[in-house]
Short mmCIF file of C-alpha atoms in Angstrom, two decimals:
data_model
loop_
_atom_site.label_atom_id
_atom_site.label_comp_id
_atom_site.label_asym_id
_atom_site.label_seq_id
_atom_site.Cartn_x
_atom_site.Cartn_y
_atom_site.Cartn_z
CA MET K 21 -172.90 -12.06 -49.89
CA LYS K 22 -171.69 -9.32 -46.79
CA LYS K 23 -169.54 -11.66 -44.12
CA ILE K 24 -170.85 -11.32 -40.30
CA PRO K 25 -168.90 -9.75 -38.23
CA ILE K 26 -167.66 -12.10 -35.42
CA ILE K 27 -167.53 -10.09 -32.45
CA ALA K 28 -170.81 -9.67 -32.98
CA ILE K 29 -172.29 -13.57 -34.01
CA VAL K 30 -169.87 -13.84 -30.59
CA VAL K 31 -172.05 -12.38 -28.43
CA GLY K 32 -174.74 -12.77 -30.11
CA VAL K 33 -174.81 -16.34 -29.74
CA VAL K 34 -174.33 -15.54 -25.96
CA LEU K 35 -176.62 -13.22 -25.49
CA VAL K 36 -179.50 -15.70 -27.40
CA LEU K 37 -177.90 -17.96 -24.61
CA SER K 38 -178.78 -15.86 -21.81
CA LEU K 39 -182.47 -15.11 -23.11
CA LEU K 40 -183.06 -19.00 -23.22
CA ALA K 41 -181.38 -19.25 -19.64
CA LEU K 42 -184.58 -18.15 -18.17
CA LYS K 43 -186.31 -21.09 -19.17
CA MET K 44 -183.50 -23.68 -19.37
CA LYS K 45 -181.09 -23.45 -17.13
CA THR K 46 -178.65 -25.58 -19.05
CA LEU K 47 -177.40 -24.00 -22.51
CA ALA K 48 -175.90 -21.61 -19.87
CA ALA K 49 -172.68 -23.81 -20.29
CA SER K 50 -172.68 -23.97 -24.44
CA LYS K 51 -170.05 -23.86 -26.21
CA ILE K 52 -169.75 -20.20 -28.61
CA HIS K 53 -168.80 -21.06 -32.38
CA GLN K 54 -166.09 -19.08 -34.64
CA VAL K 55 -167.62 -17.95 -38.20
CA GLN K 56 -165.66 -15.84 -40.64
CA VAL K 57 -166.31 -12.06 -40.35
CA SER K 58 -165.29 -9.16 -41.94
CA GLU K 59 -165.39 -5.90 -39.68
CA PRO K 60 -168.71 -4.24 -38.30
CA VAL K 61 -170.88 -2.57 -41.51
CA PHE K 62 -174.88 -1.15 -41.65
CA ALA K 63 -176.26 -0.40 -44.58
CA LYS K 64 -179.78 -0.41 -46.57
CA SER K 65 -178.44 -3.87 -48.32
CA LYS K 66 -180.18 -6.43 -50.49
CA ASP K 67 -179.47 -9.05 -48.23
CA ALA K 68 -181.36 -8.13 -45.53
CA PRO K 69 -183.59 -10.19 -44.71
CA ALA K 70 -187.10 -8.81 -44.88
CA GLY K 71 -188.44 -6.29 -41.88
CA PHE K 72 -184.63 -5.81 -40.34
CA ASP K 73 -184.00 -2.38 -41.85
CA ALA K 74 -188.09 -1.29 -40.57
CA LEU K 75 -187.14 -2.73 -37.19
CA LEU K 76 -183.12 -1.22 -36.40
CA LYS K 77 -185.00 2.66 -37.85
CA SER K 78 -188.27 1.42 -34.84
CA ALA K 79 -185.39 1.31 -31.91
CA VAL K 80 -183.28 3.58 -33.63
CA ALA K 81 -186.16 5.86 -32.87
CA LEU K 82 -187.27 4.98 -29.61
CA GLY K 83 -183.70 6.01 -28.49
CA SER K 84 -184.15 9.59 -30.04
CA GLN K 85 -187.16 9.56 -27.92
CA GLY K 86 -185.55 9.06 -24.94
CA GLU K 87 -187.26 5.99 -24.87
CA LEU K 88 -184.66 4.06 -23.74
CA VAL K 89 -185.04 0.70 -22.38
CA LYS K 90 -187.87 0.30 -25.37
CA ALA K 91 -184.92 0.98 -28.04
CA ARG K 92 -182.70 -1.45 -26.12
CA ASP K 93 -185.51 -4.14 -25.46
CA ALA K 94 -185.92 -3.77 -29.66
CA LEU K 95 -182.60 -4.16 -30.40
CA ARG K 96 -181.72 -7.81 -28.20
CA SER K 97 -184.85 -8.62 -29.88
CA ILE K 98 -183.60 -7.76 -33.43
CA MET K 99 -180.01 -9.88 -32.29
CA ALA K 100 -181.36 -12.94 -30.79
CA ALA K 101 -183.78 -12.50 -34.52
CA TYR K 102 -181.84 -11.84 -36.87
CA ILE K 103 -177.50 -12.93 -35.24
CA SER K 104 -176.56 -14.31 -39.34
CA SER K 105 -177.86 -11.07 -41.03
CA PRO K 106 -175.50 -8.26 -42.91
CA GLY K 107 -175.88 -4.86 -40.28
CA ILE K 108 -176.03 -6.70 -37.37
CA GLY K 109 -172.41 -6.13 -36.32
CA ASP K 110 -174.04 -1.72 -35.63
CA VAL K 111 -177.08 -3.98 -33.86
CA GLN K 112 -174.56 -4.85 -31.83
CA LYS K 113 -172.74 -1.21 -31.46
CA ARG K 114 -176.32 0.22 -30.50
CA LEU K 115 -177.14 -2.17 -27.65
CA GLU K 116 -174.32 -1.92 -25.33
CA ASP K 117 -173.61 1.65 -26.70
CA LEU K 118 -177.60 2.04 -25.20
CA ASN K 119 -176.84 -0.01 -22.87
CA MET K 120 -173.91 2.29 -21.08
CA LYS K 121 -176.14 5.13 -21.57
CA ILE K 122 -178.95 3.15 -19.19
CA MET K 123 -176.84 2.19 -16.96
CA LEU K 124 -175.09 5.38 -15.98
CA SER K 125 -178.73 7.28 -16.37
CA ALA K 126 -180.97 8.76 -13.54
CA ILE K 127 -183.06 5.27 -14.96
CA ASN K 128 -184.12 3.59 -12.20
CA LEU K 129 -185.07 -0.49 -13.27
CA ALA K 130 -187.14 -3.00 -11.48
CA ASP K 131 -184.75 -5.97 -12.06
CA GLU K 132 -181.47 -3.78 -11.54
CA THR K 133 -182.12 -0.46 -10.05
CA THR K 134 -182.54 0.88 -6.41
CA THR K 135 -182.17 4.02 -4.57
CA ARG K 136 -180.87 4.61 -1.24
CA GLU K 137 -180.92 7.46 0.65
CA VAL K 138 -178.26 9.09 2.73
CA ALA K 139 -177.54 7.69 6.26
CA ALA K 140 -175.77 10.16 8.45
CA GLY K 141 -171.88 7.93 9.35
CA ASP K 142 -172.53 6.55 5.69
CA SER K 143 -169.40 6.40 3.20
CA LEU K 144 -170.18 5.87 -0.53
CA SER K 145 -167.47 2.73 0.02
CA MET K 146 -170.29 1.77 2.84
CA ILE K 147 -172.78 1.85 0.24
CA ALA K 148 -170.69 0.64 -2.61
CA ASP K 149 -169.81 -3.09 0.25
CA GLU K 150 -173.63 -3.40 1.28
CA TYR K 151 -174.72 -3.11 -2.53
CA HIS K 152 -171.97 -4.97 -3.69
CA THR K 153 -170.56 -2.32 -5.83
CA THR K 154 -167.97 0.41 -6.24
CA ALA K 155 -167.39 3.47 -5.31
CA GLU K 156 -166.50 4.91 -8.47
CA PHE K 157 -169.63 3.59 -10.72
CA ILE K 158 -172.34 5.52 -7.90
CA LYS K 159 -169.97 7.93 -8.77
CA LYS K 160 -170.79 8.08 -12.49
CA GLN K 161 -174.08 7.04 -11.66
CA ASN K 162 -175.44 10.03 -10.43
CA GLY K 163 -173.07 12.63 -11.70
CA LEU K 164 -170.54 13.06 -8.52
CA SER K 165 -167.64 14.38 -8.43
CA SER K 166 -165.93 13.43 -5.39
CA ASP K 167 -166.62 11.53 -2.71
CA VAL K 168 -168.52 13.41 -0.44
CA ILE K 169 -172.30 12.92 0.67
CA ARG K 170 -174.52 14.79 2.78
CA PRO K 171 -177.85 12.60 4.47
CA GLY K 172 -180.97 13.23 2.78
CA GLN K 173 -179.24 12.38 -0.43
CA ARG K 174 -180.65 10.06 -3.03
CA LEU K 175 -178.23 7.48 -4.91
CA ARG K 176 -178.66 5.52 -7.75
CA ILE K 177 -177.25 2.04 -7.11
CA TRP K 178 -177.68 -0.16 -10.04
CA THR K 179 -177.84 -3.34 -8.20
CA GLY K 180 -177.56 -5.79 -11.70
CA LYS K 181 -175.14 -8.48 -10.81
CA PHE K 182 -171.56 -8.22 -13.01
CA SER K 183 -169.88 -11.35 -14.83
CA VAL K 184 -166.91 -11.84 -16.89
CA LEU K 185 -166.71 -14.00 -20.04
CA ILE K 186 -163.84 -14.53 -21.33
CA ASP K 187 -163.85 -16.59 -24.80
CA LYS K 188 -159.74 -17.23 -25.73
CA SER K 189 -160.23 -18.18 -29.18
CA GLN K 190 -161.83 -15.31 -30.50
CA ASN K 191 -159.56 -12.84 -27.41
CA LEU K 192 -162.97 -11.61 -26.86
CA LEU K 193 -164.12 -10.40 -22.91
CA VAL K 194 -167.98 -10.07 -22.75
CA LEU K 195 -169.11 -7.74 -19.57
CA LYS K 196 -172.96 -9.41 -18.04
CA SER K 197 -175.43 -7.75 -15.72
CA ASN K 198 -177.91 -10.39 -14.22
CA GLY K 199 -176.96 -13.14 -17.73
CA GLU K 200 -177.77 -10.25 -19.68
CA VAL K 201 -175.21 -9.03 -22.65
CA VAL K 202 -173.53 -5.28 -21.75
CA LYS K 203 -170.44 -4.77 -23.43
CA SER K 204 -167.66 -7.00 -25.38
CA PHE K 205 -163.89 -5.72 -25.96
CA ARG K 206 -161.16 -6.73 -27.92
CA VAL K 207 -158.47 -8.53 -25.37
CA SER K 208 -154.66 -10.40 -25.71
CA THR K 209 -154.96 -13.61 -24.34
CA GLY K 210 -151.80 -16.03 -23.10
CA LYS K 211 -149.56 -17.52 -26.00
CA SER K 212 -150.09 -21.24 -27.07
CA ASN K 213 -153.48 -20.99 -25.56
CA ILE K 214 -151.25 -20.39 -21.73
CA THR K 215 -154.60 -18.39 -20.52
CA PRO K 216 -155.96 -21.14 -17.80
CA VAL K 217 -159.82 -22.02 -18.11
CA GLY K 218 -162.60 -22.10 -15.85
CA ASN K 219 -164.71 -20.47 -13.12
CA PHE K 220 -162.84 -17.70 -11.41
CA LYS K 221 -163.42 -14.72 -9.19
CA ILE K 222 -161.62 -11.06 -9.11
CA ILE K 223 -160.28 -11.29 -5.61
CA ASN K 224 -158.18 -7.67 -5.53
CA LYS K 225 -157.52 -4.35 -7.68
CA LEU K 226 -155.06 -1.41 -7.67
CA VAL K 227 -154.49 1.44 -10.05
CA LYS K 228 -151.48 2.31 -10.74
CA PRO K 229 -150.27 -1.51 -10.52
CA THR K 230 -146.43 -2.35 -9.97
CA TRP K 231 -144.92 -4.94 -11.86
CA ALA K 232 -142.71 -7.95 -10.35
CA HIS K 233 -140.55 -9.46 -12.92
CA ASP K 234 -136.73 -11.71 -13.10
CA GLY K 235 -136.49 -10.43 -8.64
CA LYS K 236 -136.92 -7.03 -10.23
CA VAL K 237 -140.14 -4.19 -9.34
CA ILE K 238 -140.77 -2.33 -12.04
CA PRO K 239 -142.40 0.89 -11.33
CA PRO K 240 -146.15 1.91 -12.53
CA GLU K 241 -144.29 4.92 -14.59
CA SER K 242 -142.06 2.27 -16.53
CA PRO K 243 -141.76 1.66 -20.07
CA GLU K 244 -141.48 -2.21 -19.10
CA ASN K 245 -144.64 -2.12 -16.84
CA ILE K 246 -147.24 -3.93 -18.88
CA LEU K 247 -149.58 -4.12 -16.87
CA GLY K 248 -150.26 -0.41 -18.09
CA THR K 249 -152.93 1.35 -15.80
CA ARG K 250 -155.22 -1.18 -14.16
CA TRP K 251 -155.22 -4.93 -12.27
CA LEU K 252 -158.32 -7.15 -11.59
CA GLY K 253 -156.52 -10.22 -9.82
CA PHE K 254 -157.72 -12.99 -9.79
CA ASN K 255 -158.26 -16.11 -7.61
CA ILE K 256 -155.12 -18.11 -9.35
CA SER K 257 -151.97 -16.33 -8.13
CA GLY K 258 -150.16 -14.29 -11.00
CA TYR K 259 -153.14 -14.38 -13.28
CA GLY K 260 -155.39 -11.29 -13.70
CA ILE K 261 -157.33 -8.90 -16.40
CA HIS K 262 -155.04 -5.76 -17.04
CA GLY K 263 -154.13 -2.95 -19.23
CA THR K 264 -150.68 -2.50 -21.30
CA THR K 265 -148.56 -0.85 -23.20
CA GLN K 266 -148.46 -2.81 -26.14
CA PRO K 267 -152.11 -2.02 -27.83
CA GLU K 268 -151.20 -3.11 -31.18
CA SER K 269 -151.08 -6.96 -29.71
CA ILE K 270 -155.03 -6.84 -27.93
CA GLY K 271 -157.02 -9.45 -30.14
CA GLN K 272 -153.83 -12.35 -30.19
CA GLN K 273 -152.63 -14.54 -28.08
CA ALA K 274 -149.59 -12.15 -27.08
CA THR K 275 -149.29 -12.77 -22.82
CA ALA K 276 -147.59 -15.34 -20.61
CA GLY K 277 -151.51 -16.07 -19.11
CA CYS K 278 -153.11 -13.28 -18.12
CA VAL K 279 -156.38 -11.14 -19.51
CA ARG K 280 -154.79 -8.22 -21.14
CA MET K 281 -156.87 -5.53 -22.90
CA LEU K 282 -156.39 -1.19 -23.83
CA ASN K 283 -155.76 1.39 -20.79
CA ASN K 284 -159.05 2.74 -21.03
CA GLU K 285 -160.91 -0.09 -21.47
CA VAL K 286 -159.66 -1.63 -18.55
CA GLU K 287 -160.13 1.58 -16.05
CA GLU K 288 -163.90 1.46 -17.38
CA LEU K 289 -164.02 -2.10 -16.89
CA TYR K 290 -162.35 -1.39 -13.09
CA ASP K 291 -164.57 1.26 -11.99
CA ILE K 292 -167.75 -1.27 -12.72
CA LEU K 293 -166.57 -4.39 -11.30
CA PRO K 294 -166.42 -5.37 -7.10
CA VAL K 295 -164.12 -7.85 -5.72
CA ASN K 296 -165.77 -11.20 -6.11
CA THR K 297 -166.93 -10.79 -9.61
CA GLU K 298 -167.18 -13.93 -11.58
CA VAL K 299 -165.40 -14.37 -14.50
CA THR K 300 -165.82 -17.54 -16.45
CA ILE K 301 -162.78 -18.96 -18.75
CA ILE K 302 -163.67 -21.10 -22.10
CA ASP K 303 -161.52 -21.60 -25.08
#
């Protein structure tokens, strides 16, 4: 029998907990358990439960027809119902890709988007602050190549509240919107389990950060600067999420306590997350 992808198990469990939390908020703190897994796979398989392949094909067909929200909801249902099934890793990847596509589309969602008409004197940064988002994320949603906006222009704004869950035992970072899983990332956490556990907030953000180490200030361009291309600092001194010059370390407990990501992935996260985003770290 095929092994189950651990990243799919973790994200699937988080998804199930998010759904149950609508009825039972006390389940929000439930622990994510480790299961041995292999790489994500999907194929029509004798090991797959009855109905799994048909449901997935239906969800894929909805996406191909442009019914992105219906396809997303169908994939969420599969994740919840078939979390221990072979092929669930493929479902998870499809769901995450679809989540990102919807976030960056023109689709309006009652609980997660609004439309804002630009008024005289407005700027992207002002509008971003108004909706607790980022100017870069507004630009991506609306296909803007610069910060220039015009009175009367209508902007689509994602209003879902973002949060981050980091599971040290899995070296996994999960991005959520309104409590629903959006996307997951492999990360590195602290050696010997030293990354702190608890609830934190992002309080500062830096592009191409300098690194202060052993009394020296190491510039962003230096190969000795291990912070990579982005920094999202927590409200606990010296800790945060950052990029890397050591991509081979991702997925391991290898840092001095921070959460390390691939540069392209931390750049994606940086553009989405505003200051004051809540971050929860668990063992």
